[in-house]
């Protein structure tokens, strides 16, 4: 907000507050909490080596890779793994029948007296695949079965059953872990698209608001932040910031049932003071972390977002998040992320950035 009374003051202090226009930067964390950093680009001569290393690292964390995949790829991996398992043992059963000479026996119900059929009625690869499928799924139609007088068939049957049980346990566990992921619960937590700077209890504060969009309660809610600020040489320096809720101080919020407003005092000890109150032109990004526990399961979930300089509004306040109906019941306002002009003016030491191109002081 620019006034005529301070225009002459700004003219004399133009050199003290450099213009804030700077080349655009890609944000480190998107508004919905995803990291935007890409893997380092490797030279063309080491491209194959780098990709092989990536695949090796991915296979070493196969469980984490499977759980983090999208559902379409998880379902594809589920089908492909079982089909591959059936095909592998179909080949082994067919190879056993070939080596044992069962394929040359015309009538498996009446084989030669000196010949032991390892698996009855495996006369083709299709029959071998069918037997592999029946064995893995324990269907047991009764037509094909291994002979107790063939140790090779019994050994191969035991190997298939053991590997099949391991595969089923792995896939089932991945499905359960993916369904119960805390990230899905964190998707119901929403941050205000803009942060505001205004007066709170006589102190200039940076304020953000968080809403829980579902009725399932979260407990032990904590909010922390990291300030990524660009210094000389385009190096990013990280500084931690503390946010508090009303008079709870640094204690976690025990009950998250309505939109909460968290505050960070913008005093001279704040890492944000030079950028927001002194008008420094360094690029910064404020990344907010919210961690909470699910009341029903006790699982921890985390939600992230970030704010750039142009996403911080000055001399504003959030509208009340709760209202009362005619019966005196509390209702969550649909405008809980809307802002209005602050009733109290900002501290005179705080500089208001206007469109990111200039600086002004509140008088």
Coordinates of C-alpha atoms in Angstrom, one line a residue:
X1 CA 0.0 0.0 0.0
X2 CA 1.6 3.2 -1.2
X3 CA 0.8 6.6 0.3
X4 CA 1.7 10.2 -0.8
X5 CA 3.2 11.0 2.6
X6 CA 6.0 8.5 2.2
X7 CA 6.8 8.9 -1.5
X8 CA 9.6 11.4 -0.7
X9 CA 11.0 9.0 1.8
X10 CA 11.1 6.2 -0.8
X11 CA 12.9 8.5 -3.3
X12 CA 15.7 9.2 -0.8
X13 CA 16.1 5.5 0.1
X14 CA 15.8 3.9 -3.3
X15 CA 19.4 2.8 -3.2
X16 CA 18.8 1.1 0.2
X17 CA 16.0 -1.1 -1.1
X18 CA 17.0 -2.7 -4.4
X19 CA 14.3 -3.7 -6.9
X20 CA 13.0 -7.2 -6.3
X21 CA 12.6 -8.2 -9.9
X22 CA 14.7 -11.2 -10.6
X23 CA 14.8 -14.1 -13.1
X24 CA 12.1 -16.6 -12.5
X25 CA 13.1 -19.6 -10.4
X26 CA 11.6 -23.1 -10.4
X27 CA 10.2 -23.8 -7.0
X28 CA 11.7 -26.6 -5.0
X29 CA 8.4 -27.9 -3.7
X30 CA 5.1 -27.6 -5.5
X31 CA 2.0 -26.4 -3.7
X32 CA 0.8 -30.0 -3.3
X33 CA 4.1 -31.0 -1.7
X34 CA 6.0 -32.8 -4.5
X35 CA 9.7 -32.2 -5.1
X36 CA 10.6 -30.7 -8.5
X37 CA 14.3 -31.5 -8.5
X38 CA 15.5 -33.7 -11.3
X39 CA 18.3 -36.2 -11.3
X40 CA 21.7 -34.9 -12.4
X41 CA 22.4 -35.0 -16.1
X42 CA 25.2 -37.5 -17.0
X43 CA 27.5 -37.2 -19.9
X44 CA 26.6 -39.2 -23.0
X45 CA 29.6 -41.6 -22.6
X46 CA 28.4 -42.6 -19.1
X47 CA 24.7 -42.7 -19.9
X48 CA 24.4 -46.5 -19.9
X49 CA 26.5 -46.9 -16.8
X50 CA 24.3 -44.3 -14.9
X51 CA 21.1 -46.0 -16.0
X52 CA 22.4 -49.4 -14.9
X53 CA 23.3 -48.0 -11.5
X54 CA 19.8 -46.5 -11.2
X55 CA 18.2 -49.9 -11.9
X56 CA 20.5 -51.6 -9.4
X57 CA 19.5 -49.1 -6.7
X58 CA 15.8 -49.5 -7.6
X59 CA 16.0 -53.3 -7.3
X60 CA 17.8 -53.0 -4.0
X61 CA 14.7 -51.1 -2.7
X62 CA 12.1 -53.2 -4.6
X63 CA 9.6 -52.9 -1.8
X64 CA 9.7 -49.1 -1.6
X65 CA 9.6 -49.0 -5.4
X66 CA 6.5 -51.2 -5.6
X67 CA 4.6 -49.3 -2.9
X68 CA 5.4 -45.9 -4.4
X69 CA 4.2 -46.9 -7.9
X70 CA 0.8 -45.8 -9.2
X71 CA -2.1 -48.3 -8.9
X72 CA -2.0 -49.0 -12.7
X73 CA 1.6 -50.1 -12.5
X74 CA 1.0 -52.1 -9.3
X75 CA -1.8 -54.0 -10.9
X76 CA 0.4 -54.6 -14.0
X77 CA 3.2 -55.8 -11.8
X78 CA 0.7 -58.1 -9.9
X79 CA -0.5 -59.7 -13.1
X80 CA 2.9 -59.9 -14.8
X81 CA 4.6 -61.5 -11.7
X82 CA 2.1 -64.3 -11.5
X83 CA 2.0 -65.0 -15.2
X84 CA 5.8 -65.0 -15.3
X85 CA 5.8 -67.4 -12.3
X86 CA 3.3 -69.8 -14.0
X87 CA 5.3 -69.7 -17.3
X88 CA 8.6 -70.3 -15.6
X89 CA 7.4 -73.5 -13.8
X90 CA 5.4 -74.5 -16.9
X91 CA 8.7 -74.6 -18.7
X92 CA 10.3 -76.6 -15.8
X93 CA 7.4 -79.1 -15.7
X94 CA 7.6 -79.5 -19.5
X95 CA 11.4 -80.0 -19.3
X96 CA 10.9 -82.6 -16.6
X97 CA 8.4 -84.5 -18.7
X98 CA 10.8 -84.3 -21.7
X99 CA 13.8 -85.5 -19.8
X100 CA 11.8 -88.3 -18.1
X101 CA 10.4 -89.4 -21.4
X102 CA 6.8 -88.8 -20.5
X103 CA 6.1 -87.0 -23.8
X104 CA 6.8 -90.2 -25.7
X105 CA 4.3 -92.2 -23.6
X106 CA 1.0 -92.4 -25.5
X107 CA -1.2 -93.6 -22.7
X108 CA -0.3 -92.2 -19.3
X109 CA -3.0 -94.4 -17.6
X110 CA -1.2 -97.5 -18.8
X111 CA 2.5 -96.7 -19.1
X112 CA 5.2 -99.4 -19.8
X113 CA 6.1 -101.4 -16.7
X114 CA 9.7 -100.1 -16.6
X115 CA 8.6 -96.4 -16.8
X116 CA 7.4 -94.1 -14.1
X117 CA 5.4 -91.1 -15.3
X118 CA 6.4 -88.1 -13.1
X119 CA 3.2 -86.1 -13.8
X120 CA 0.2 -87.7 -15.3
X121 CA -1.2 -86.3 -18.6
X122 CA 1.5 -83.7 -19.3
X123 CA 1.8 -84.3 -23.0
X124 CA 2.3 -80.7 -24.2
X125 CA 3.4 -77.3 -23.1
X126 CA -0.3 -76.2 -22.7
X127 CA -0.8 -79.1 -20.3
X128 CA 2.3 -78.1 -18.4
X129 CA 1.1 -74.6 -18.1
X130 CA -2.3 -75.8 -16.8
X131 CA -0.6 -78.0 -14.2
X132 CA 1.6 -75.1 -13.1
X133 CA -1.5 -72.9 -12.7
X134 CA -3.4 -75.6 -10.8
X135 CA -0.5 -76.3 -8.5
X136 CA 0.0 -72.6 -7.7
X137 CA -3.7 -71.9 -7.0
X138 CA -4.3 -75.3 -5.4
X139 CA -7.2 -75.9 -7.7
X140 CA -6.7 -79.7 -7.9
X141 CA -9.0 -80.8 -10.7
X142 CA -7.6 -84.4 -10.2
X143 CA -6.7 -85.1 -13.8
X144 CA -3.0 -84.2 -13.5
X145 CA -1.0 -85.1 -10.4
X146 CA 2.7 -85.9 -9.6
X147 CA 3.7 -89.4 -8.9
X148 CA 5.1 -90.3 -5.5
X149 CA 7.7 -92.5 -7.2
X150 CA 9.3 -89.6 -9.0
X151 CA 11.6 -87.6 -6.6
X152 CA 12.3 -84.9 -9.2
X153 CA 8.6 -84.1 -9.5
X154 CA 8.1 -83.9 -5.7
X155 CA 11.2 -81.6 -5.4
X156 CA 10.0 -79.3 -8.2
X157 CA 6.5 -79.2 -6.6
X158 CA 7.9 -78.1 -3.2
X159 CA 10.1 -75.4 -4.9
X160 CA 7.1 -74.0 -6.8
X161 CA 4.9 -74.0 -3.7
X162 CA 7.5 -72.2 -1.6
X163 CA 8.3 -69.6 -4.2
X164 CA 4.6 -69.1 -4.9
X165 CA 3.8 -68.5 -1.2
X166 CA 6.6 -66.0 -1.0
X167 CA 5.3 -64.2 -4.1
X168 CA 1.8 -64.1 -2.8
X169 CA 3.0 -62.7 0.6
X170 CA 5.0 -60.0 -1.1
X171 CA 2.2 -58.9 -3.4
X172 CA -0.4 -59.0 -0.7
X173 CA 1.8 -57.0 1.7
X174 CA 2.4 -54.4 -1.0
X175 CA -1.3 -54.1 -1.6
X176 CA -2.1 -53.6 2.1
X177 CA 0.8 -51.2 2.5
X178 CA -0.3 -49.1 -0.5
X179 CA -3.9 -49.0 0.7
X180 CA -2.9 -48.0 4.2
X181 CA -0.3 -45.4 3.2
X182 CA -0.4 -42.3 5.4
X183 CA 0.1 -40.1 2.3
X184 CA -3.5 -40.8 1.3
X185 CA -4.7 -39.4 4.6
X186 CA -2.4 -36.4 4.1
X187 CA -4.2 -35.6 0.9
X188 CA -7.1 -34.4 3.0
X189 CA -5.0 -31.7 4.6
X190 CA -5.0 -28.4 2.7
X191 CA -2.9 -25.3 3.2
X192 CA -4.0 -21.8 2.4
X193 CA -2.8 -20.8 -1.1
X194 CA -1.4 -17.5 0.3
X195 CA 0.4 -16.7 3.4
X196 CA -0.3 -13.3 5.1
X197 CA 1.6 -10.8 7.1
X198 CA -0.4 -8.9 9.7
X199 CA -0.8 -8.0 13.3
X200 CA -1.5 -10.7 15.8
X201 CA -1.8 -9.8 19.5
X202 CA 0.2 -6.6 18.9
X203 CA 3.0 -8.3 17.0
X204 CA 3.8 -8.5 13.3
X205 CA 3.5 -12.2 12.3
X206 CA 3.6 -14.4 9.2
X207 CA 0.4 -16.5 9.2
X208 CA -0.7 -19.6 7.4
X209 CA -3.9 -21.5 7.7
X210 CA -4.4 -25.3 7.5
X211 CA -7.7 -27.2 7.0
X212 CA -8.7 -30.8 7.6
X213 CA -11.1 -31.6 4.8
X214 CA -12.4 -34.9 6.2
X215 CA -14.2 -35.6 9.5
X216 CA -11.6 -38.2 10.7
X217 CA -9.7 -36.5 13.5
X218 CA -5.9 -35.9 13.5
X219 CA -4.0 -35.5 16.7
X220 CA -0.6 -34.2 17.8
X221 CA -0.4 -31.7 14.9
X222 CA 3.0 -30.0 14.5
X223 CA 4.0 -27.4 12.0
X224 CA 7.6 -26.6 11.1
X225 CA 9.3 -24.8 8.2
X226 CA 12.6 -24.5 6.4
X227 CA 13.6 -21.3 4.6
X228 CA 15.6 -22.0 1.4
X229 CA 17.3 -18.7 0.6
X230 CA 19.6 -18.0 -2.3
X231 CA 22.9 -16.5 -1.4
X232 CA 26.0 -15.5 -3.4
X233 CA 26.8 -18.0 -6.1
X234 CA 23.2 -19.3 -6.3
X235 CA 23.8 -21.5 -3.2
X236 CA 20.7 -22.4 -1.3
X237 CA 21.0 -22.0 2.5
X238 CA 18.5 -23.7 4.8
X239 CA 17.2 -22.2 8.0
X240 CA 14.6 -23.6 10.3
X241 CA 11.6 -21.6 11.4
X242 CA 9.2 -22.1 14.3
X243 CA 5.4 -21.7 14.0
X244 CA 3.1 -21.7 17.0
X245 CA -0.6 -22.0 17.5
X246 CA -2.3 -19.4 19.8
X247 CA -1.1 -19.9 23.3
X248 CA 0.1 -23.5 22.8
X249 CA 3.6 -22.3 22.0
X250 CA 5.8 -25.1 20.6
X251 CA 3.5 -27.8 22.0
X252 CA 1.6 -29.8 19.3
X253 CA -2.1 -29.2 18.7
X254 CA -3.8 -32.1 20.4
X255 CA -7.0 -32.0 18.3
X256 CA -7.3 -31.0 14.6
X257 CA -11.0 -30.7 13.8
X258 CA -11.4 -27.1 12.3
X259 CA -9.1 -24.8 10.3
X260 CA -6.0 -23.7 12.3
X261 CA -3.9 -20.6 11.9
X262 CA -0.2 -20.9 12.7
X263 CA 1.9 -17.8 13.4
X264 CA 5.6 -17.0 13.0
X265 CA 6.7 -13.7 14.7
X266 CA 8.6 -11.4 12.3
X267 CA 11.0 -9.9 14.8
X268 CA 14.6 -9.1 14.2
X269 CA 15.6 -12.7 15.2
X270 CA 13.4 -14.2 12.5
X271 CA 15.3 -15.5 9.4
X272 CA 12.5 -14.0 7.3
X273 CA 13.0 -10.5 8.7
X274 CA 15.7 -9.4 6.1
X275 CA 13.5 -10.6 3.2
X276 CA 10.2 -9.3 4.3
X277 CA 11.0 -6.4 6.5
X278 CA 14.2 -5.0 5.1
X279 CA 13.5 -5.5 1.4
X280 CA 16.5 -7.7 0.5
X281 CA 16.2 -9.1 -3.1
X282 CA 17.5 -12.6 -2.4
X283 CA 15.2 -15.3 -3.8
X284 CA 13.7 -17.5 -1.1
X285 CA 11.2 -20.3 -0.8
X286 CA 9.5 -21.1 2.5
X287 CA 8.6 -24.8 2.7
X288 CA 6.0 -25.8 5.4
X289 CA 5.8 -29.2 7.0
X290 CA 2.8 -30.5 8.9
X291 CA 3.0 -33.8 10.7
X292 CA 0.1 -35.4 12.5
X293 CA -1.1 -38.8 13.8
X294 CA -4.2 -40.6 12.7
X295 CA -6.4 -41.1 15.7
X296 CA -7.7 -44.5 14.7
X297 CA -4.4 -46.2 13.7
X298 CA -1.7 -44.0 15.2
X299 CA 0.1 -43.8 11.8
X300 CA 2.0 -40.6 11.1
X301 CA 1.4 -38.6 8.0
X302 CA 3.1 -35.5 6.6
X303 CA 1.8 -32.8 4.3
X304 CA 4.1 -30.2 2.6
X305 CA 3.7 -27.0 0.7
X306 CA 5.8 -23.9 -0.1
X307 CA 5.4 -20.2 -0.4
X308 CA 7.3 -17.9 -2.7
X309 CA 7.7 -14.1 -2.1
X310 CA 4.8 -13.3 -4.4
X311 CA 2.6 -15.7 -2.5
X312 CA 2.8 -13.7 0.7
X313 CA 0.2 -11.0 1.2
X314 CA 0.9 -8.0 3.4
X315 CA -1.4 -6.1 5.8
X316 CA -3.9 -8.9 5.6
X317 CA -5.6 -11.4 7.9
X318 CA -7.6 -14.5 7.5
X319 CA -11.3 -14.4 7.9
X320 CA -12.8 -16.3 10.9
X321 CA -12.8 -20.0 10.3
X322 CA -15.8 -20.8 12.5
X323 CA -19.3 -19.4 12.7
X324 CA -22.5 -20.1 14.6
X325 CA -25.9 -21.1 13.2
X326 CA -29.3 -20.3 14.6
X327 CA -29.1 -23.1 17.1
X328 CA -25.7 -22.0 18.4
X329 CA -23.8 -24.8 16.7
X330 CA -20.3 -24.2 15.4
X331 CA -19.9 -24.4 11.6
X332 CA -16.8 -24.3 9.5
X333 CA -16.9 -21.4 7.1
X334 CA -16.5 -22.1 3.4
X335 CA -14.4 -19.0 3.2
X336 CA -11.8 -20.2 5.7
X337 CA -8.9 -19.5 3.2
X338 CA -10.1 -16.0 2.3
X339 CA -8.3 -12.9 3.6
X340 CA -9.3 -9.4 4.4
X341 CA -7.4 -6.2 5.2
X342 CA -5.9 -6.3 8.7
X343 CA -7.7 -4.2 11.3
X344 CA -4.4 -3.2 12.8
X345 CA -1.7 -1.6 10.7
X346 CA 1.6 -3.3 10.2
X347 CA 4.7 -2.4 12.3
X348 CA 6.5 0.6 10.8
X349 CA 9.7 -1.5 10.5
X350 CA 8.1 -3.9 8.1
X351 CA 8.4 -3.3 4.4
X352 CA 5.6 -4.2 2.0
X353 CA 6.6 -5.6 -1.3
X354 CA 4.4 -4.4 -4.1
X355 CA 4.1 -6.8 -7.1
X356 CA 7.7 -7.9 -6.5
X357 CA 9.0 -4.8 -8.2
X358 CA 9.5 -2.2 -5.5
X359 CA 9.5 -1.7 -1.7
X360 CA 7.5 0.5 0.5
X361 CA 7.2 1.1 4.2
X362 CA 3.9 1.1 6.1
X363 CA 3.6 4.6 7.7

